[in-house]
Amino acid sequence: MKEWTNNASVLFVGNQLGPITEAMNGKRIKTEIAAKTIEEEFGCKYMECSSFTGEGTKEVLEEAIRLGLKKKIKPSIEKK
């Protein structure tokens, strides 16, 4: 994935948290194995949220901001 993103910070987000929880009658299946696989295979962090219920959206946005602030921006204008 890094070769396609030009060394940008990447956050993989699963956004169907609400329907998954409802389908399991309120029981939340841990997706630790899936998250670990995604993180290892793609080299990025995995988080979940629900745009319907709002669950986890604050955490996802905070992490996206943190990742963006960690990257050092290289100047695109060369000094003469």
Coordinates of C-alpha atoms in Angstrom, one line a residue:
M1 CA 0.0 0.0 0.0
K2 CA 2.9 2.4 0.7
E3 CA 3.9 2.4 -2.9
W4 CA 0.5 3.7 -3.9
T5 CA 0.1 6.3 -1.1
N6 CA 3.4 8.2 -1.7
N7 CA 4.4 7.7 1.9
A8 CA 1.2 9.3 3.2
S9 CA -0.1 8.3 6.6
V10 CA -2.8 5.6 6.2
L11 CA -5.7 4.8 8.6
F12 CA -7.9 1.8 7.6
V13 CA -11.4 2.4 8.9
G14 CA -14.3 -0.1 9.2
N15 CA -17.5 1.9 9.3
Q16 CA -20.3 -0.6 9.7
L17 CA -19.9 -1.0 13.5
G18 CA -23.6 -0.3 14.2
P19 CA -25.2 -2.9 11.9
I20 CA -22.6 -5.5 12.9
T21 CA -23.5 -5.0 16.6
E22 CA -27.2 -5.1 15.9
A23 CA -27.0 -8.3 13.8
M24 CA -25.3 -10.0 16.8
N25 CA -28.1 -8.9 19.2
G26 CA -25.9 -6.4 21.0
K27 CA -22.9 -8.8 21.3
R28 CA -19.8 -7.3 19.8
I29 CA -17.5 -9.7 18.0
K30 CA -13.9 -8.7 18.6
T31 CA -12.2 -8.0 15.3
E32 CA -8.7 -8.2 16.8
I33 CA -7.6 -10.9 14.3
A34 CA -8.9 -8.9 11.3
A35 CA -7.3 -5.7 12.6
K36 CA -3.9 -7.4 13.2
T37 CA -4.0 -8.9 9.7
I38 CA -4.8 -5.6 8.1
E39 CA -2.2 -3.8 10.1
E40 CA 0.5 -6.4 9.2
E41 CA -0.5 -6.8 5.5
F42 CA -1.0 -3.1 4.7
G43 CA 1.3 -1.5 7.3
C44 CA -1.4 0.8 8.6
K45 CA -3.6 1.2 11.7
Y46 CA -7.1 -0.3 11.7
M47 CA -10.0 1.3 13.6
E48 CA -13.8 0.9 13.6
C49 CA -16.6 3.4 13.9
S50 CA -20.3 3.8 13.1
S51 CA -21.4 6.8 11.2
F52 CA -25.0 5.8 12.1
T53 CA -24.6 5.8 15.9
G54 CA -21.5 7.9 16.1
E55 CA -19.7 5.2 18.1
G56 CA -15.9 5.5 17.6
T57 CA -16.1 8.4 15.2
K58 CA -14.3 10.8 17.6
E59 CA -11.5 8.3 18.2
V60 CA -11.1 7.7 14.4
L61 CA -10.9 11.5 13.7
E62 CA -8.5 12.1 16.6
E63 CA -6.2 9.3 15.3
A64 CA -6.3 10.6 11.8
I65 CA -5.3 14.1 13.0
R66 CA -2.5 12.5 15.1
L67 CA -1.2 10.6 12.1
G68 CA -1.3 13.7 10.0
L69 CA 0.6 15.8 12.5
K70 CA 3.3 13.2 13.0
K71 CA 4.3 13.4 9.3
K72 CA 7.0 16.0 8.5
I73 CA 6.1 17.9 5.4
K74 CA 9.0 18.3 2.9
P75 CA 9.1 21.7 1.3
S76 CA 8.1 21.6 -2.3
I77 CA 9.8 24.8 -3.3
E78 CA 13.5 24.7 -3.8
K79 CA 15.6 27.6 -2.5
K80 CA 17.7 29.5 -5.0

